């Protein structure tokens, strides 16, 4: 009796679960490796003990990961025996904001001015060079606004260093932007690329709250610029799978912020709004299957994150074209507990549905 291929996922959070839900439609099976014990995942324990890791590797045909904080040493070890997609080079680049921005600039992609600093003196020098306002970030880790500080005045420098310093940081010049955008694409093993629509994102306290697909008032020029940028990155890295590129929309064009070498929160709308969602296309790429159509089923869609608490999510099921996706996580401040996708035939209808959701779950 034939059985489907096994995809191994490093991590066992909501992204891994949504990948598995999509991949099972393609006949794939899944095994999970995580550092924190879990009752719901194939747990092989921390520290990459060789026998435990071997047991995982023996189980799978191809491996992917759900976080850019996955240890490179782990990926390199697995890569000696089984294919890992995206590859270690892509992960290594995305794990460090300095390497990431250097890659963008090498490819002719605009970024904010930046300098790497590892001391208070170096930070003062960087501030003198780049100027204020500026954003100070950790070069590695940090997400959803963590490990960041906005410097608006000279008095902010010492406080920011005391709060997140004592490690390597990156100072980025403040970008005056009109809105935050992102583009997601999937690339196959043979180099074929499909692009999802450029979307607009609303963040509160550094956490994504709302995604509109496609971004309103979108020009062909912006779409082409975003597609060219993400295509250049994927080609340079020989990337396989789904990649997200976060962008600032400015008066002078797009400025790249960061990339995520994985399925991305701003692409969750595709589960109910695209012909082929980002999770299935990631699995297709891993399994060397043709990529699916990344176009939209309806003219517009939205994704609303449920942060900290779920609210009256049950009542949102009565809203036309609203679909609820919960992560089975305990509520706590700032935690992503789920999301609600909405599709509509017009932007006016979409915004009306969004307002109904907001009143019931206090999402924005």
PDB file of N, CA, C and O in Angstrom, residues 257-316:
ATOM      1  N   UNK A 257      11.645  46.661   4.205  1.00  0.00           N
ATOM      2  CA  UNK A 257      11.858  46.646   5.648  1.00  0.00           C
ATOM      3  C   UNK A 257      12.512  45.331   6.060  1.00  0.00           C
ATOM      4  O   UNK A 257      13.697  45.292   6.397  1.00  0.00           O
ATOM      5  N   UNK A 258      11.754  44.253   6.010  1.00  0.00           N
ATOM      6  CA  UNK A 258      12.277  42.947   6.416  1.00  0.00           C
ATOM      7  C   UNK A 258      11.673  41.863   5.547  1.00  0.00           C
ATOM      8  O   UNK A 258      10.664  42.072   4.867  1.00  0.00           O
ATOM      9  N   UNK A 259      12.286  40.681   5.598  1.00  0.00           N
ATOM     10  CA  UNK A 259      11.689  39.533   4.926  1.00  0.00           C
ATOM     11  C   UNK A 259      11.501  38.411   5.946  1.00  0.00           C
ATOM     12  O   UNK A 259      12.160  38.369   6.982  1.00  0.00           O
ATOM     13  N   UNK A 260      10.581  37.530   5.654  1.00  0.00           N
ATOM     14  CA  UNK A 260      10.307  36.376   6.506  1.00  0.00           C
ATOM     15  C   UNK A 260      10.369  35.126   5.640  1.00  0.00           C
ATOM     16  O   UNK A 260       9.574  34.986   4.703  1.00  0.00           O
ATOM     17  N   UNK A 261      11.289  34.200   5.936  1.00  0.00           N
ATOM     18  CA  UNK A 261      11.469  33.012   5.091  1.00  0.00           C
ATOM     19  C   UNK A 261      10.498  31.892   5.455  1.00  0.00           C
ATOM     20  O   UNK A 261      10.897  30.789   5.828  1.00  0.00           O
ATOM     21  N   UNK A 262       9.214  32.180   5.318  1.00  0.00           N
ATOM     22  CA  UNK A 262       8.187  31.248   5.788  1.00  0.00           C
ATOM     23  C   UNK A 262       6.833  31.786   5.374  1.00  0.00           C
ATOM     24  O   UNK A 262       6.710  32.906   4.870  1.00  0.00           O
ATOM     25  N   UNK A 263       5.799  30.979   5.606  1.00  0.00           N
ATOM     26  CA  UNK A 263       4.441  31.498   5.495  1.00  0.00           C
ATOM     27  C   UNK A 263       4.267  32.612   6.514  1.00  0.00           C
ATOM     28  O   UNK A 263       4.873  32.596   7.584  1.00  0.00           O
ATOM     29  N   UNK A 264       3.424  33.593   6.188  1.00  0.00           N
ATOM     30  CA  UNK A 264       3.440  34.845   6.941  1.00  0.00           C
ATOM     31  C   UNK A 264       2.037  35.275   7.336  1.00  0.00           C
ATOM     32  O   UNK A 264       1.065  35.027   6.622  1.00  0.00           O
ATOM     33  N   UNK A 265       1.955  35.959   8.479  1.00  0.00           N
ATOM     34  CA  UNK A 265       0.678  36.410   9.012  1.00  0.00           C
ATOM     35  C   UNK A 265      -0.103  37.254   7.995  1.00  0.00           C
ATOM     36  O   UNK A 265      -1.330  37.160   7.898  1.00  0.00           O
ATOM     37  N   UNK A 266       0.593  38.068   7.227  1.00  0.00           N
ATOM     38  CA  UNK A 266      -0.105  38.927   6.266  1.00  0.00           C
ATOM     39  C   UNK A 266      -0.608  38.154   5.053  1.00  0.00           C
ATOM     40  O   UNK A 266      -1.249  38.737   4.171  1.00  0.00           O
ATOM     41  N   UNK A 267      -0.347  36.846   5.020  1.00  0.00           N
ATOM     42  CA  UNK A 267      -0.874  36.012   3.954  1.00  0.00           C
ATOM     43  C   UNK A 267      -1.983  35.089   4.400  1.00  0.00           C
ATOM     44  O   UNK A 267      -2.490  34.280   3.609  1.00  0.00           O
ATOM     45  N   UNK A 268      -2.410  35.203   5.650  1.00  0.00           N
ATOM     46  CA  UNK A 268      -3.457  34.306   6.151  1.00  0.00           C
ATOM     47  C   UNK A 268      -4.789  34.503   5.424  1.00  0.00           C
ATOM     48  O   UNK A 268      -5.597  33.571   5.331  1.00  0.00           O
ATOM     49  N   UNK A 269      -5.036  35.695   4.918  1.00  0.00           N
ATOM     50  CA  UNK A 269      -6.270  35.950   4.171  1.00  0.00           C
ATOM     51  C   UNK A 269      -6.428  34.970   3.007  1.00  0.00           C
ATOM     52  O   UNK A 269      -7.560  34.667   2.579  1.00  0.00           O
ATOM     53  N   UNK A 270      -5.305  34.468   2.496  1.00  0.00           N
ATOM     54  CA  UNK A 270      -5.341  33.612   1.309  1.00  0.00           C
ATOM     55  C   UNK A 270      -6.041  32.279   1.570  1.00  0.00           C
ATOM     56  O   UNK A 270      -6.461  31.602   0.626  1.00  0.00           O
ATOM     57  N   UNK A 271      -6.178  31.892   2.833  1.00  0.00           N
ATOM     58  CA  UNK A 271      -6.882  30.646   3.152  1.00  0.00           C
ATOM     59  C   UNK A 271      -8.307  30.651   2.613  1.00  0.00           C
ATOM     60  O   UNK A 271      -8.832  29.613   2.216  1.00  0.00           O
ATOM     61  N   UNK A 272      -8.935  31.817   2.617  1.00  0.00           N
ATOM     62  CA  UNK A 272     -10.320  31.916   2.165  1.00  0.00           C
ATOM     63  C   UNK A 272     -10.487  32.866   0.988  1.00  0.00           C
ATOM     64  O   UNK A 272     -11.570  32.924   0.403  1.00  0.00           O
ATOM     65  N   UNK A 273      -9.414  33.591   0.623  1.00  0.00           N
ATOM     66  CA  UNK A 273      -9.552  34.596  -0.430  1.00  0.00           C
ATOM     67  C   UNK A 273      -8.782  34.329  -1.696  1.00  0.00           C
ATOM     68  O   UNK A 273      -8.971  35.046  -2.693  1.00  0.00           O
ATOM     69  N   UNK A 274      -7.912  33.312  -1.711  1.00  0.00           N
ATOM     70  CA  UNK A 274      -7.118  33.025  -2.907  1.00  0.00           C
ATOM     71  C   UNK A 274      -7.466  31.652  -3.455  1.00  0.00           C
ATOM     72  O   UNK A 274      -7.925  30.768  -2.728  1.00  0.00           O
ATOM     73  N   UNK A 275      -7.224  31.458  -4.731  1.00  0.00           N
ATOM     74  CA  UNK A 275      -7.474  30.151  -5.335  1.00  0.00           C
ATOM     75  C   UNK A 275      -6.616  29.074  -4.693  1.00  0.00           C
ATOM     76  O   UNK A 275      -7.045  27.943  -4.495  1.00  0.00           O
ATOM     77  N   UNK A 276      -5.375  29.428  -4.374  1.00  0.00           N
ATOM     78  CA  UNK A 276      -4.477  28.505  -3.677  1.00  0.00           C
ATOM     79  C   UNK A 276      -3.829  29.271  -2.533  1.00  0.00           C
ATOM     80  O   UNK A 276      -3.136  30.261  -2.776  1.00  0.00           O
ATOM     81  N   UNK A 277      -4.060  28.857  -1.302  1.00  0.00           N
ATOM     82  CA  UNK A 277      -3.533  29.643  -0.183  1.00  0.00           C
ATOM     83  C   UNK A 277      -2.029  29.446  -0.027  1.00  0.00           C
ATOM     84  O   UNK A 277      -1.427  28.548  -0.612  1.00  0.00           O
ATOM     85  N   UNK A 278      -1.413  30.333   0.769  1.00  0.00           N
ATOM     86  CA  UNK A 278       0.038  30.309   0.931  1.00  0.00           C
ATOM     87  C   UNK A 278       0.531  29.004   1.531  1.00  0.00           C
ATOM     88  O   UNK A 278       1.632  28.540   1.211  1.00  0.00           O
ATOM     89  N   UNK A 279      -0.266  28.381   2.384  1.00  0.00           N
ATOM     90  CA  UNK A 279       0.155  27.145   3.038  1.00  0.00           C
ATOM     91  C   UNK A 279       0.211  25.997   2.040  1.00  0.00           C
ATOM     92  O   UNK A 279       1.166  25.204   2.035  1.00  0.00           O
ATOM     93  N   UNK A 280      -0.788  25.904   1.181  1.00  0.00           N
ATOM     94  CA  UNK A 280      -0.770  24.848   0.174  1.00  0.00           C
ATOM     95  C   UNK A 280       0.357  25.069  -0.824  1.00  0.00           C
ATOM     96  O   UNK A 280       1.030  24.123  -1.221  1.00  0.00           O
ATOM     97  N   UNK A 281       0.577  26.320  -1.246  1.00  0.00           N
ATOM     98  CA  UNK A 281       1.655  26.560  -2.199  1.00  0.00           C
ATOM     99  C   UNK A 281       3.024  26.266  -1.594  1.00  0.00           C
ATOM    100  O   UNK A 281       3.933  25.821  -2.295  1.00  0.00           O
ATOM    101  N   UNK A 282       3.187  26.509  -0.299  1.00  0.00           N
ATOM    102  CA  UNK A 282       4.448  26.149   0.351  1.00  0.00           C
ATOM    103  C   UNK A 282       4.636  24.637   0.296  1.00  0.00           C
ATOM    104  O   UNK A 282       5.721  24.143  -0.040  1.00  0.00           O
ATOM    105  N   UNK A 283       3.575  23.906   0.603  1.00  0.00           N
ATOM    106  CA  UNK A 283       3.647  22.440   0.549  1.00  0.00           C
ATOM    107  C   UNK A 283       3.880  21.959  -0.881  1.00  0.00           C
ATOM    108  O   UNK A 283       4.648  21.017  -1.108  1.00  0.00           O
ATOM    109  N   UNK A 284       3.229  22.573  -1.835  1.00  0.00           N
ATOM    110  CA  UNK A 284       3.446  22.194  -3.237  1.00  0.00           C
ATOM    111  C   UNK A 284       4.918  22.352  -3.615  1.00  0.00           C
ATOM    112  O   UNK A 284       5.487  21.487  -4.285  1.00  0.00           O
ATOM    113  N   UNK A 285       5.508  23.465  -3.202  1.00  0.00           N
ATOM    114  CA  UNK A 285       6.916  23.693  -3.516  1.00  0.00           C
ATOM    115  C   UNK A 285       7.798  22.626  -2.873  1.00  0.00           C
ATOM    116  O   UNK A 285       8.721  22.101  -3.503  1.00  0.00           O
ATOM    117  N   UNK A 286       7.531  22.300  -1.616  1.00  0.00           N
ATOM    118  CA  UNK A 286       8.321  21.295  -0.910  1.00  0.00           C
ATOM    119  C   UNK A 286       8.226  19.936  -1.598  1.00  0.00           C
ATOM    120  O   UNK A 286       9.209  19.185  -1.657  1.00  0.00           O
ATOM    121  N   UNK A 287       7.041  19.615  -2.105  1.00  0.00           N
ATOM    122  CA  UNK A 287       6.781  18.294  -2.687  1.00  0.00           C
ATOM    123  C   UNK A 287       7.081  18.243  -4.174  1.00  0.00           C
ATOM    124  O   UNK A 287       6.828  17.237  -4.833  1.00  0.00           O
ATOM    125  N   UNK A 288       7.622  19.335  -4.719  1.00  0.00           N
ATOM    126  CA  UNK A 288       7.953  19.421  -6.147  1.00  0.00           C
ATOM    127  C   UNK A 288       6.711  19.231  -7.013  1.00  0.00           C
ATOM    128  O   UNK A 288       6.741  18.551  -8.037  1.00  0.00           O
ATOM    129  N   UNK A 289       5.623  19.863  -6.593  1.00  0.00           N
ATOM    130  CA  UNK A 289       4.378  19.863  -7.350  1.00  0.00           C
ATOM    131  C   UNK A 289       4.194  21.225  -8.026  1.00  0.00           C
ATOM    132  O   UNK A 289       4.766  22.231  -7.580  1.00  0.00           O
ATOM    133  N   UNK A 290       3.409  21.292  -9.095  1.00  0.00           N
ATOM    134  CA  UNK A 290       3.152  22.596  -9.727  1.00  0.00           C
ATOM    135  C   UNK A 290       2.526  23.568  -8.737  1.00  0.00           C
ATOM    136  O   UNK A 290       1.663  23.188  -7.934  1.00  0.00           O
ATOM    137  N   UNK A 291       2.954  24.811  -8.791  1.00  0.00           N
ATOM    138  CA  UNK A 291       2.385  25.822  -7.908  1.00  0.00           C
ATOM    139  C   UNK A 291       0.971  26.166  -8.352  1.00  0.00           C
ATOM    140  O   UNK A 291       0.639  26.104  -9.534  1.00  0.00           O
ATOM    141  N   UNK A 292       0.126  26.533  -7.371  1.00  0.00           N
ATOM    142  CA  UNK A 292      -1.255  26.877  -7.663  1.00  0.00           C
ATOM    143  C   UNK A 292      -1.441  28.355  -7.919  1.00  0.00           C
ATOM    144  O   UNK A 292      -0.587  29.193  -7.599  1.00  0.00           O
ATOM    145  N   UNK A 293      -2.577  28.683  -8.498  1.00  0.00           N
ATOM    146  CA  UNK A 293      -2.949  30.061  -8.801  1.00  0.00           C
ATOM    147  C   UNK A 293      -3.026  30.868  -7.508  1.00  0.00           C
ATOM    148  O   UNK A 293      -3.768  30.525  -6.589  1.00  0.00           O
ATOM    149  N   UNK A 294      -2.259  31.957  -7.434  1.00  0.00           N
ATOM    150  CA  UNK A 294      -2.238  32.807  -6.245  1.00  0.00           C
ATOM    151  C   UNK A 294      -3.184  33.988  -6.365  1.00  0.00           C
ATOM    152  O   UNK A 294      -3.184  34.867  -5.503  1.00  0.00           O
ATOM    153  N   UNK A 295      -3.998  33.999  -7.400  1.00  0.00           N
ATOM    154  CA  UNK A 295      -4.957  35.083  -7.577  1.00  0.00           C
ATOM    155  C   UNK A 295      -6.121  34.979  -6.611  1.00  0.00           C
ATOM    156  O   UNK A 295      -6.313  33.969  -5.923  1.00  0.00           O
ATOM    157  N   UNK A 296      -6.931  36.031  -6.566  1.00  0.00           N
ATOM    158  CA  UNK A 296      -8.023  36.124  -5.610  1.00  0.00           C
ATOM    159  C   UNK A 296      -9.311  35.544  -6.175  1.00  0.00           C
ATOM    160  O   UNK A 296      -9.641  35.748  -7.341  1.00  0.00           O
ATOM    161  N   UNK A 297     -10.060  34.837  -5.313  1.00  0.00           N
ATOM    162  CA  UNK A 297     -11.360  34.301  -5.702  1.00  0.00           C
ATOM    163  C   UNK A 297     -12.414  35.404  -5.775  1.00  0.00           C
ATOM    164  O   UNK A 297     -13.313  35.363  -6.615  1.00  0.00           O
ATOM    165  N   UNK A 298     -12.346  36.357  -4.853  1.00  0.00           N
ATOM    166  CA  UNK A 298     -13.243  37.506  -4.839  1.00  0.00           C
ATOM    167  C   UNK A 298     -12.413  38.772  -5.044  1.00  0.00           C
ATOM    168  O   UNK A 298     -11.188  38.765  -4.852  1.00  0.00           O
ATOM    169  N   UNK A 299     -13.050  39.878  -5.422  1.00  0.00           N
ATOM    170  CA  UNK A 299     -12.286  41.100  -5.673  1.00  0.00           C
ATOM    171  C   UNK A 299     -11.491  41.611  -4.482  1.00  0.00           C
ATOM    172  O   UNK A 299     -10.457  42.266  -4.657  1.00  0.00           O
ATOM    173  N   UNK A 300     -11.955  41.351  -3.263  1.00  0.00           N
ATOM    174  CA  UNK A 300     -11.219  41.867  -2.100  1.00  0.00           C
ATOM    175  C   UNK A 300     -11.404  40.952  -0.901  1.00  0.00           C
ATOM    176  O   UNK A 300     -12.377  40.195  -0.809  1.00  0.00           O
ATOM    177  N   UNK A 301     -10.443  41.037   0.019  1.00  0.00           N
ATOM    178  CA  UNK A 301     -10.446  40.188   1.211  1.00  0.00           C
ATOM    179  C   UNK A 301      -9.730  40.916   2.337  1.00  0.00           C
ATOM    180  O   UNK A 301      -9.016  41.902   2.115  1.00  0.00           O
ATOM    181  N   UNK A 302      -9.928  40.410   3.548  1.00  0.00           N
ATOM    182  CA  UNK A 302      -9.262  40.987   4.715  1.00  0.00           C
ATOM    183  C   UNK A 302      -8.967  39.897   5.719  1.00  0.00           C
ATOM    184  O   UNK A 302      -9.617  38.845   5.742  1.00  0.00           O
ATOM    185  N   UNK A 303      -7.968  40.152   6.554  1.00  0.00           N
ATOM    186  CA  UNK A 303      -7.629  39.282   7.671  1.00  0.00           C
ATOM    187  C   UNK A 303      -7.539  40.147   8.916  1.00  0.00           C
ATOM    188  O   UNK A 303      -6.863  41.178   8.928  1.00  0.00           O
ATOM    189  N   UNK A 304      -8.255  39.758   9.972  1.00  0.00           N
ATOM    190  CA  UNK A 304      -8.223  40.466  11.245  1.00  0.00           C
ATOM    191  C   UNK A 304      -7.639  39.530  12.292  1.00  0.00           C
ATOM    192  O   UNK A 304      -8.165  38.435  12.526  1.00  0.00           O
ATOM    193  N   UNK A 305      -6.556  39.936  12.927  1.00  0.00           N
ATOM    194  CA  UNK A 305      -5.953  39.129  13.984  1.00  0.00           C
ATOM    195  C   UNK A 305      -6.729  39.269  15.285  1.00  0.00           C
ATOM    196  O   UNK A 305      -7.228  40.353  15.624  1.00  0.00           O
ATOM    197  N   UNK A 306      -6.818  38.168  16.005  1.00  0.00           N
ATOM    198  CA  UNK A 306      -7.403  38.166  17.347  1.00  0.00           C
ATOM    199  C   UNK A 306      -6.243  38.151  18.337  1.00  0.00           C
ATOM    200  O   UNK A 306      -5.537  37.153  18.468  1.00  0.00           O
ATOM    201  N   UNK A 307      -6.052  39.259  19.022  1.00  0.00           N
ATOM    202  CA  UNK A 307      -4.886  39.454  19.879  1.00  0.00           C
ATOM    203  C   UNK A 307      -5.299  39.521  21.343  1.00  0.00           C
ATOM    204  O   UNK A 307      -6.142  40.334  21.720  1.00  0.00           O
ATOM    205  N   UNK A 308      -4.690  38.675  22.170  1.00  0.00           N
ATOM    206  CA  UNK A 308      -4.884  38.766  23.615  1.00  0.00           C
ATOM    207  C   UNK A 308      -6.142  38.131  24.143  1.00  0.00           C
ATOM    208  O   UNK A 308      -6.132  37.494  25.189  1.00  0.00           O
ATOM    209  N   UNK A 309      -7.265  38.334  23.451  1.00  0.00           N
ATOM    210  CA  UNK A 309      -8.533  37.757  23.861  1.00  0.00           C
ATOM    211  C   UNK A 309      -9.370  37.494  22.612  1.00  0.00           C
ATOM    212  O   UNK A 309      -9.184  38.123  21.572  1.00  0.00           O
ATOM    213  N   UNK A 310     -10.291  36.558  22.718  1.00  0.00           N
ATOM    214  CA  UNK A 310     -11.081  36.156  21.557  1.00  0.00           C
ATOM    215  C   UNK A 310     -12.356  36.970  21.390  1.00  0.00           C
ATOM    216  O   UNK A 310     -12.892  37.057  20.284  1.00  0.00           O
ATOM    217  N   UNK A 311     -12.855  37.557  22.464  1.00  0.00           N
ATOM    218  CA  UNK A 311     -14.105  38.290  22.364  1.00  0.00           C
ATOM    219  C   UNK A 311     -15.252  37.358  21.979  1.00  0.00           C
ATOM    220  O   UNK A 311     -15.187  36.141  22.130  1.00  0.00           O
ATOM    221  N   UNK A 312     -16.294  37.940  21.424  1.00  0.00           N
ATOM    222  CA  UNK A 312     -17.465  37.166  21.028  1.00  0.00           C
ATOM    223  C   UNK A 312     -17.265  36.627  19.608  1.00  0.00           C
ATOM    224  O   UNK A 312     -17.996  36.982  18.680  1.00  0.00           O
ATOM    225  N   UNK A 313     -16.266  35.771  19.456  1.00  0.00           N
ATOM    226  CA  UNK A 313     -15.931  35.287  18.114  1.00  0.00           C
ATOM    227  C   UNK A 313     -17.061  34.452  17.520  1.00  0.00           C
ATOM    228  O   UNK A 313     -17.231  34.410  16.292  1.00  0.00           O
ATOM    229  N   UNK A 314     -17.827  33.780  18.384  1.00  0.00           N
ATOM    230  CA  UNK A 314     -18.908  32.924  17.874  1.00  0.00           C
ATOM    231  C   UNK A 314     -19.911  33.716  17.040  1.00  0.00           C
ATOM    232  O   UNK A 314     -20.389  33.234  16.009  1.00  0.00           O
ATOM    233  N   UNK A 315     -20.213  34.935  17.472  1.00  0.00           N
ATOM    234  CA  UNK A 315     -21.212  35.729  16.754  1.00  0.00           C
ATOM    235  C   UNK A 315     -20.708  36.199  15.401  1.00  0.00           C
ATOM    236  O   UNK A 315     -21.509  36.531  14.519  1.00  0.00           O
ATOM    237  N   UNK A 316     -19.389  36.236  15.206  1.00  0.00           N
ATOM    238  CA  UNK A 316     -18.872  36.674  13.910  1.00  0.00           C
ATOM    239  C   UNK A 316     -19.168  35.649  12.817  1.00  0.00           C
ATOM    240  O   UNK A 316     -19.081  35.964  11.629  1.00  0.00           O
TER     241      UNK A 316
END
